[in-house]
Short mmCIF file of C-alpha atoms and ligand atoms in Angstrom, two decimals:
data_model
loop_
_atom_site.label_atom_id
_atom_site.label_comp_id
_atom_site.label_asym_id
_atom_site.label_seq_id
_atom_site.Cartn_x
_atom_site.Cartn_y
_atom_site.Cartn_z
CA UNK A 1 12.27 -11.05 -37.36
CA UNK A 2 9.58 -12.82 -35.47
CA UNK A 3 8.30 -15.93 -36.98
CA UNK A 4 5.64 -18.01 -36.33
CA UNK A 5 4.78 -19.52 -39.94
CA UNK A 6 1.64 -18.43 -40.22
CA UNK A 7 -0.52 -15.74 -42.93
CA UNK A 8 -2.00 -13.01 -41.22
CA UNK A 9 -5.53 -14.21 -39.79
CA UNK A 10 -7.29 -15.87 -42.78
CA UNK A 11 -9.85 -17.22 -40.67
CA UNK A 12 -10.93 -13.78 -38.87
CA UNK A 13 -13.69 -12.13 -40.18
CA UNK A 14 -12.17 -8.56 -39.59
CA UNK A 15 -9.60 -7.35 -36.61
CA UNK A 16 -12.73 -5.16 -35.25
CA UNK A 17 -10.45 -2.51 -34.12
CA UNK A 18 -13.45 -0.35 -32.87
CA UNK A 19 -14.53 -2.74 -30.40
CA UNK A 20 -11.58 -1.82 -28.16
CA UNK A 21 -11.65 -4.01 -25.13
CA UNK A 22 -8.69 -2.74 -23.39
CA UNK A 23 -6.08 -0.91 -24.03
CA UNK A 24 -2.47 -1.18 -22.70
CA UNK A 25 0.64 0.98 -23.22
CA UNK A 26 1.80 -1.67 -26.11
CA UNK A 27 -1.24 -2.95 -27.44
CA UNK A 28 -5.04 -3.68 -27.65
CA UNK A 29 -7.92 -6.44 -27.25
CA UNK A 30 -10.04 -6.57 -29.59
CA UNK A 31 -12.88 -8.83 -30.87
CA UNK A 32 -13.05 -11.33 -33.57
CA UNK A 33 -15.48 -14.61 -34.98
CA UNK A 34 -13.67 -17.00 -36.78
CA UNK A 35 -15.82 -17.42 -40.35
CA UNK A 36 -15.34 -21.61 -39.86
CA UNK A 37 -17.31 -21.79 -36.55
CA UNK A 38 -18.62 -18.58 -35.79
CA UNK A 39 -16.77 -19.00 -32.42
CA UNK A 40 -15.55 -15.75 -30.40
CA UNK A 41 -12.48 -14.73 -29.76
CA UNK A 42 -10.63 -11.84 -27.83
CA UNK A 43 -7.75 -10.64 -30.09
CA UNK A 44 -4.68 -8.90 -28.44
CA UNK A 45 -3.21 -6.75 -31.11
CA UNK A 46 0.63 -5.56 -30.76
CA UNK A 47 2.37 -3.80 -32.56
CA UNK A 48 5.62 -5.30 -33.62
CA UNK A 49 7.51 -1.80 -33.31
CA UNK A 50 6.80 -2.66 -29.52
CA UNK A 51 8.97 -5.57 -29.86
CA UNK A 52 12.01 -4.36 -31.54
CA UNK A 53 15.09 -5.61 -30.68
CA UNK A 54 13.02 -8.09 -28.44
CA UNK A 55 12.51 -10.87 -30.90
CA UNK A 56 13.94 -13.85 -29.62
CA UNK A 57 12.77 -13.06 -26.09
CA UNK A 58 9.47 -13.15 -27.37
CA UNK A 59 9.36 -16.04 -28.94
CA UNK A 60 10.42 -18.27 -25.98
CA UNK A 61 8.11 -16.58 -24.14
CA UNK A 62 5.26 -16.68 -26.66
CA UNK A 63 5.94 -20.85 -26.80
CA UNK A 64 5.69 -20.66 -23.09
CA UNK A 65 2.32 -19.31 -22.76
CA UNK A 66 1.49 -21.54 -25.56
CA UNK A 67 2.05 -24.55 -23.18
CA UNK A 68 -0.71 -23.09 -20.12
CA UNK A 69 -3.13 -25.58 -20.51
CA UNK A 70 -5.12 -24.86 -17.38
CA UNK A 71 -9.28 -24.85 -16.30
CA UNK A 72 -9.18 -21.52 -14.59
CA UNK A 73 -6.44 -19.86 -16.84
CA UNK A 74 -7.55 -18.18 -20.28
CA UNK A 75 -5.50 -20.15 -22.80
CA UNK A 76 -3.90 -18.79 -25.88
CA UNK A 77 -5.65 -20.54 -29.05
CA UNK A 78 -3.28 -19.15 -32.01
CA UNK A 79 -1.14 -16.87 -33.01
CA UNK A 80 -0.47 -14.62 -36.10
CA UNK A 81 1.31 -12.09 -37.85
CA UNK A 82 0.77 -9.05 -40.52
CA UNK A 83 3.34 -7.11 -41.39
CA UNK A 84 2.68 -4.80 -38.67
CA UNK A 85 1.07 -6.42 -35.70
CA UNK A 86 1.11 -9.92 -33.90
CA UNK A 87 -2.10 -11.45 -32.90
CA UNK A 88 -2.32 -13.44 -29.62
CA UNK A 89 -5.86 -15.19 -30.25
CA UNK A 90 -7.35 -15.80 -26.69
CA UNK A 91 -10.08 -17.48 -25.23
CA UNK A 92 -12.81 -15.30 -24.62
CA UNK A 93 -14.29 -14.95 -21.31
CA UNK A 94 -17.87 -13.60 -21.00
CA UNK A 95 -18.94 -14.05 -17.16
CA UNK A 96 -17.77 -10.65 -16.39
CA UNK A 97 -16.00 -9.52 -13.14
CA UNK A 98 -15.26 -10.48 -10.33
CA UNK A 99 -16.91 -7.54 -7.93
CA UNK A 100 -19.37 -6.98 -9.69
CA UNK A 101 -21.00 -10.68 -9.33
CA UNK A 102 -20.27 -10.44 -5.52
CA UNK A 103 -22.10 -6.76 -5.65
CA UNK A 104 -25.19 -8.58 -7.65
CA UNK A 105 -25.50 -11.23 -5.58
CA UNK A 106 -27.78 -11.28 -2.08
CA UNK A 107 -25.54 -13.47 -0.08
CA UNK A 108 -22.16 -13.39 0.37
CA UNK A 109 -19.67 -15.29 3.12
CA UNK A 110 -16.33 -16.26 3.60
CA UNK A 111 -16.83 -19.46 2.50
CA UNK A 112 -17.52 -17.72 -0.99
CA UNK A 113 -14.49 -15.83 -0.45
CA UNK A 114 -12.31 -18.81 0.06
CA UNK A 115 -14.09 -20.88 -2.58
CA UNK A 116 -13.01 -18.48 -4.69
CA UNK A 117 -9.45 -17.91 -4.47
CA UNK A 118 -8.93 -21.28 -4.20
CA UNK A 119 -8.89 -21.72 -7.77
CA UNK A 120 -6.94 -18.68 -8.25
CA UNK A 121 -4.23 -20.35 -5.85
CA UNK A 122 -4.49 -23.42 -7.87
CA UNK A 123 -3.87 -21.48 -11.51
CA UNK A 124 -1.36 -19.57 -10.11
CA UNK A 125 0.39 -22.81 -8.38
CA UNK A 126 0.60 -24.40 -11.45
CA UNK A 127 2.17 -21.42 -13.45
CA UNK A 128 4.42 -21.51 -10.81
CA UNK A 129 5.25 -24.87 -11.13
CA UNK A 130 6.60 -23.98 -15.13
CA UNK A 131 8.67 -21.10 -13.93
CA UNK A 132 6.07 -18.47 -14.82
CA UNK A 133 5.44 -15.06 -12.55
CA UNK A 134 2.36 -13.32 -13.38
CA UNK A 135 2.90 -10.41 -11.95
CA UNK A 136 -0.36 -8.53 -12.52
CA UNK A 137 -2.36 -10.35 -10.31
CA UNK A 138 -5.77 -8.17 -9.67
CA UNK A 139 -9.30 -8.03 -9.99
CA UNK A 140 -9.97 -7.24 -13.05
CA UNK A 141 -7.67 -9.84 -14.45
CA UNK A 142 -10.02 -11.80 -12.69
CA UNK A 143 -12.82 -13.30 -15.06
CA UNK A 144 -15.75 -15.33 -14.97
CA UNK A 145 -16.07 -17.80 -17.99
CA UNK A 146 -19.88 -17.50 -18.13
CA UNK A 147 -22.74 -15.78 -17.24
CA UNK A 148 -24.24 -19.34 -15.57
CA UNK A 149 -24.08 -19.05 -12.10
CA UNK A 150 -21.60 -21.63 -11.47
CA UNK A 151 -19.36 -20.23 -13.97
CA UNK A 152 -15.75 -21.14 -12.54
CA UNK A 153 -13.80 -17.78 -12.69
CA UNK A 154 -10.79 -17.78 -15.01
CA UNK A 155 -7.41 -15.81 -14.61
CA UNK A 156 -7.01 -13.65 -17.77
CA UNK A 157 -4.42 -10.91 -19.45
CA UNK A 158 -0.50 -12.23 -19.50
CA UNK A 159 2.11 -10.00 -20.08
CA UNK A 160 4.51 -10.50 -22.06
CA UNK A 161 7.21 -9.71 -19.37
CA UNK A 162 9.84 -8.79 -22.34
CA UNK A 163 7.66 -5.96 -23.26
CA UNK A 164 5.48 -4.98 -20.38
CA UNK A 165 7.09 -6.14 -17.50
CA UNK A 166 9.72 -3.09 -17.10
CA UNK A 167 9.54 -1.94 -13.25
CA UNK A 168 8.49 1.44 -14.30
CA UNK A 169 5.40 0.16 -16.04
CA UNK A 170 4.36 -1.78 -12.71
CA UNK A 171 5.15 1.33 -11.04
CA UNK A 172 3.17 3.48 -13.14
CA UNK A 173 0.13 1.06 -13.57
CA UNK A 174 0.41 1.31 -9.60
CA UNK A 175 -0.21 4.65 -9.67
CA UNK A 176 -3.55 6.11 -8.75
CA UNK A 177 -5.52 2.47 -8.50
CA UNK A 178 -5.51 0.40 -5.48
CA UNK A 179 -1.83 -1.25 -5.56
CA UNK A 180 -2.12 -5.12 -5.59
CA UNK A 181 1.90 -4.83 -6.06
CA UNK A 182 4.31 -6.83 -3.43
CA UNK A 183 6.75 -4.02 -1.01
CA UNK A 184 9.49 -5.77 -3.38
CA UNK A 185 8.35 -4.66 -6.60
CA UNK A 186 8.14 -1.32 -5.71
CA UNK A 187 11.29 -1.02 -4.24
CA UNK A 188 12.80 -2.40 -7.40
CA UNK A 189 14.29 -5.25 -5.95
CA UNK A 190 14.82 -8.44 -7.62
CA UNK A 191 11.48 -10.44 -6.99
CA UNK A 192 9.96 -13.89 -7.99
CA UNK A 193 7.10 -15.87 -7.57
CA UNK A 194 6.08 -14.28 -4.29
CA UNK A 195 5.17 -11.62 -5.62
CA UNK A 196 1.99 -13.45 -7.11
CA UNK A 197 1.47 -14.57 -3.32
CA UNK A 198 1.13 -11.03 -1.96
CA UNK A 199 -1.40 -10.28 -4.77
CA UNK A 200 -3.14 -12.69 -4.19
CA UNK A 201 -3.21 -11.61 -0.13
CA UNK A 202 -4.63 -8.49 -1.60
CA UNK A 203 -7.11 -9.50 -3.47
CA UNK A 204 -8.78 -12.12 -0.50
CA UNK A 205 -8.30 -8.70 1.51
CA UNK A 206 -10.70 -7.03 -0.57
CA UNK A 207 -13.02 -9.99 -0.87
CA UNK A 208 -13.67 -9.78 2.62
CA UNK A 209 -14.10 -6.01 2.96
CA UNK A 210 -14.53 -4.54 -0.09
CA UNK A 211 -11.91 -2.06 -0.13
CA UNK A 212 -8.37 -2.32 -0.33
CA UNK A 213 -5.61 -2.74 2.26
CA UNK A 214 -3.24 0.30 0.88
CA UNK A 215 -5.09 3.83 0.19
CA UNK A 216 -3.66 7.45 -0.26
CA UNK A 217 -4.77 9.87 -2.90
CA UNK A 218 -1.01 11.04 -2.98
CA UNK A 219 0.71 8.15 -4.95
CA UNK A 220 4.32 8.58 -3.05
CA UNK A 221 2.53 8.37 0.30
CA UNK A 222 0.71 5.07 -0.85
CA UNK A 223 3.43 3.62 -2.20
CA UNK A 224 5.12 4.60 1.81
CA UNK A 225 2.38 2.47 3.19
CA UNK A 226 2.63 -0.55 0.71
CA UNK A 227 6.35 -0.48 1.04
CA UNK A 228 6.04 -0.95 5.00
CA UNK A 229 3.29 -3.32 4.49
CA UNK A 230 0.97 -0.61 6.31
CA UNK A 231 -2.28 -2.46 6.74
CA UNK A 232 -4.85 -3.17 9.32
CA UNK A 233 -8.28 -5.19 9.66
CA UNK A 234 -10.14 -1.99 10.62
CA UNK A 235 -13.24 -2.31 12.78
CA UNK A 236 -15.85 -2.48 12.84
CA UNK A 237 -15.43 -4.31 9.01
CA UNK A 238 -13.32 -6.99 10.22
CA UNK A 239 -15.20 -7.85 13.69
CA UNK A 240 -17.39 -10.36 12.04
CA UNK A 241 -14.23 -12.14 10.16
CA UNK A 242 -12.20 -15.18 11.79
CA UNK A 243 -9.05 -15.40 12.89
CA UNK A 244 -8.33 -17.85 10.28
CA UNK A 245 -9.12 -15.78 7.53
CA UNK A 246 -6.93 -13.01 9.01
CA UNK A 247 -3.54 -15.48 9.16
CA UNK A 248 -4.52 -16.59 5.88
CA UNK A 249 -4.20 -12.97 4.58
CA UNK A 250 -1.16 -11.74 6.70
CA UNK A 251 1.04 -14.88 5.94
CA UNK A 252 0.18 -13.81 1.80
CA UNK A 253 0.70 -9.91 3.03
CA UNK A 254 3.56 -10.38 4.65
CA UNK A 255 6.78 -7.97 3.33
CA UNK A 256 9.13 -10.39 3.62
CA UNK A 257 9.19 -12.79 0.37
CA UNK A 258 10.80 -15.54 2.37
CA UNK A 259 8.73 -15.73 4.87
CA UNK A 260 5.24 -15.43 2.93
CA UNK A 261 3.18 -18.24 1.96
CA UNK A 262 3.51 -20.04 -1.56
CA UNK A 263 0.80 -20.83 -3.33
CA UNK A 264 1.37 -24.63 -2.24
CA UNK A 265 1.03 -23.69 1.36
CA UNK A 266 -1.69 -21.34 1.37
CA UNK A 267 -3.43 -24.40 -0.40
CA UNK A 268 -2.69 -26.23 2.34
CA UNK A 269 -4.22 -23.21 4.81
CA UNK A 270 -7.01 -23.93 6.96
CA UNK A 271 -9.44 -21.49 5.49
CA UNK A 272 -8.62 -22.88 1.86
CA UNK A 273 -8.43 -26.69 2.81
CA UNK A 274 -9.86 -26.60 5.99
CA UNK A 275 -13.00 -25.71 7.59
CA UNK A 276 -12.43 -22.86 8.98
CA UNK A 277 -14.11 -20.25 6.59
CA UNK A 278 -17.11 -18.47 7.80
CA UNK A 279 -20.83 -19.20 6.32
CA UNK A 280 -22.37 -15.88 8.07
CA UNK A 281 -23.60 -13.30 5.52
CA UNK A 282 -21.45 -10.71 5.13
CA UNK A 283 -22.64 -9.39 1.73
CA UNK A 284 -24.38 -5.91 2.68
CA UNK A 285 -20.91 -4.19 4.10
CA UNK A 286 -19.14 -6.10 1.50
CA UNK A 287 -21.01 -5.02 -1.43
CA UNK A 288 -21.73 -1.88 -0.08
CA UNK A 289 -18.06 -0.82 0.31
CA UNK A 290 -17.16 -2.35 -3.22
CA UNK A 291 -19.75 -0.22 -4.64
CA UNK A 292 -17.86 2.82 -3.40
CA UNK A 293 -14.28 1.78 -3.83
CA UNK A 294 -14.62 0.02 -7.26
CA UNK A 295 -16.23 1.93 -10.35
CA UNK A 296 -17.83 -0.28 -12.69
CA UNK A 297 -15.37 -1.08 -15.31
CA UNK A 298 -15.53 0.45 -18.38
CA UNK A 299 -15.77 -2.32 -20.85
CA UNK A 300 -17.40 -5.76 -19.87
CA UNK A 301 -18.64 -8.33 -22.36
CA UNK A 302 -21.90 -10.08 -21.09
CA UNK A 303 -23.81 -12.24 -23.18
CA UNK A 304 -25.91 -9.43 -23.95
CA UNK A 305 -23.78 -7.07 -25.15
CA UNK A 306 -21.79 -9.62 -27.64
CA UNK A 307 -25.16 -10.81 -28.71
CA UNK A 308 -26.33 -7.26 -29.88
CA UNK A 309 -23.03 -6.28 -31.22
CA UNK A 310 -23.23 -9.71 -33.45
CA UNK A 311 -26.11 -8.89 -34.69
CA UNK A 312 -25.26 -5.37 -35.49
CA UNK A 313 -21.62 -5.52 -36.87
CA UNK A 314 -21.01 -9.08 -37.77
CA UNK A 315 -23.87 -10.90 -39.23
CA UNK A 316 -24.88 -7.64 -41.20
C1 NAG B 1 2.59 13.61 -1.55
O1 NAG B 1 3.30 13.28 -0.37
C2 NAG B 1 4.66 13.63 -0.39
C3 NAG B 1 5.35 13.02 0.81
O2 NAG B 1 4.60 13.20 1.98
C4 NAG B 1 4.78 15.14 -0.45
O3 NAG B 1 6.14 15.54 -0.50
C5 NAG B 1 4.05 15.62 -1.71
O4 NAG B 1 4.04 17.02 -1.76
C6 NAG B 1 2.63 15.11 -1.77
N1 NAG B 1 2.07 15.39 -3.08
C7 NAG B 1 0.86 15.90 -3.26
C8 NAG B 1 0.42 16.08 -4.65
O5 NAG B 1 0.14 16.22 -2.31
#
């Protein structure tokens, strides 16, 4: 019996179930305004048949994530329960994705690049530092706050490891998409807070190239390369990028755990501390490779689209 002392959502207006943000194996994101302050929120819906027999595990967990208090991490407001579902109540992010904001823009270096994983480093440093693994470090978990400009980018969508975090669902969400999954994972070893680190390796790959490291239409033979850490800096996309930024990535992309960076040291890396990050534009073979390897997603939530769907299905 889970139990969190609250009524199901009084102050949502309606769980909007049509407005399906995203939807995982266990559960969905949804939208909702809260009738006090009109505020917006992103709902994640889950079913509580999902969690049977998982109770207690969820509830330390759940008081875990309650504790992330963090600038680039999207914080948990609330939480509620119906009969049927539990709500997480999250912050809602509306600056859209990463890629495509590097795609829009005109100019594009590797100071960019390593301006903006520092903050990822930092987020994921500091959920390190409470004994918390994300481990589903990618892209699209990778959010700006808000349309502005200057928006500071905010790391989105936990887990809840109890009932996601079964190897075969990281296998299987592997499958078919560009794997941003450490060598350990995959081979269903015991793994830890490295394997944040090698995701993270990933995704500063991609930000300098615009595709990713470990390709194969045939799942088993990508899952070959990203279990011998197959990866190169191909020319002629990786002429133009320094050295620095190339240790930076192999000491996060490097198979062994023990031997790859944490997120403390690859703080401490030249090309995130240091000044060692490129300011040449690099932005047309970046953007024009992300174009190709990265399909718009599906669902994003800019400013305009929440403002028309308020005025539609809310206010009416
Ligand atoms: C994928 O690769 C494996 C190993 O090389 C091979 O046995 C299998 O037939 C391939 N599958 C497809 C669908 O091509």
């Amino acid at each position: 019996m889970l139990n969190f002392g609250k009524a199901p959502s009084p102050i949502f207006g309606k769980c909007l179930s049509f407005m399906l943000f995203s939807s995982g194996a266990f559960s969905e994101v949804v939208l909702a305004q809260e009738k006090a302050t009109g505020e917006m929120y992103a709902v994640k819906c889950i079913p509580k048949k999902a969690l049977r027999g998982k109770e207690s595990g969820i509830e330390n967990e759940i008081a875990v994530l309650r504790k992330i208090k963090h600038e680039n991490i999207v914080a948990l407001e609330d939480i509620y329960e119906s009969p049927t579902h539990l709500y997480l109540i999250m912050q809602l992010v509306s600056g859209g994705e990463l890629f495509d904001r590097i795609v829009e823009r005109g100019f594009y270096t590797e100071q960019d690049a390593s301006a903006l994983i520092k903050p990822v480093l930092d987020a994921v440093n500091y959920l390190h530092s409470l004994g918390i693994v994300h481990r589903d470090l990618k892209p699209e978990n990778l959010l700006y706050y808000n349309p502005h400009e200057e928006s500071k980018i905010m790391i989105s969508d936990f887990g809840l490891s109890k009932m996601e975090g079964a190897a075969n669902d990281i296998m299987s969400t592997a499958c078919g998409t560009p794997g941003y999954v450490a060598p350990e994972v995959l081979a269903q070893k015991p793994y830890s807070k490295a394997v944040d680190c090698w995701s993270i390796g990933v995704i500063a790959y991609i930000l300098l190239c615009g595709y990713p490291p470990f390709y194969d239409e045939n799942d088993s033979k990508l899952f070959e390369q990203i279990l011998r850490a197959e990866y190169e800096f191909d020319s002629p996309y990786w002429d133009d990028i320094s050295d620095s930024a190339k240790d930076f990535i192999s000491n996060l992309m490097q198979k062994d755990p023990e031997k790859r960076l944490t997120c403390e040291e690859a703080l401490r890396h030249p090309w995130i501390a240091g000044d060692t990050a490129l300011c040449k534009n690099i932005h047309e073979s970046v953007s024009r490779q992300m174009k190709k390897n990265f399909a718009k997603a599906k669902w994003r939530v800019s400013d305009h689209f929440l403002s028309s769907f308020l005025q539609k299905e809310i206010l009416h």
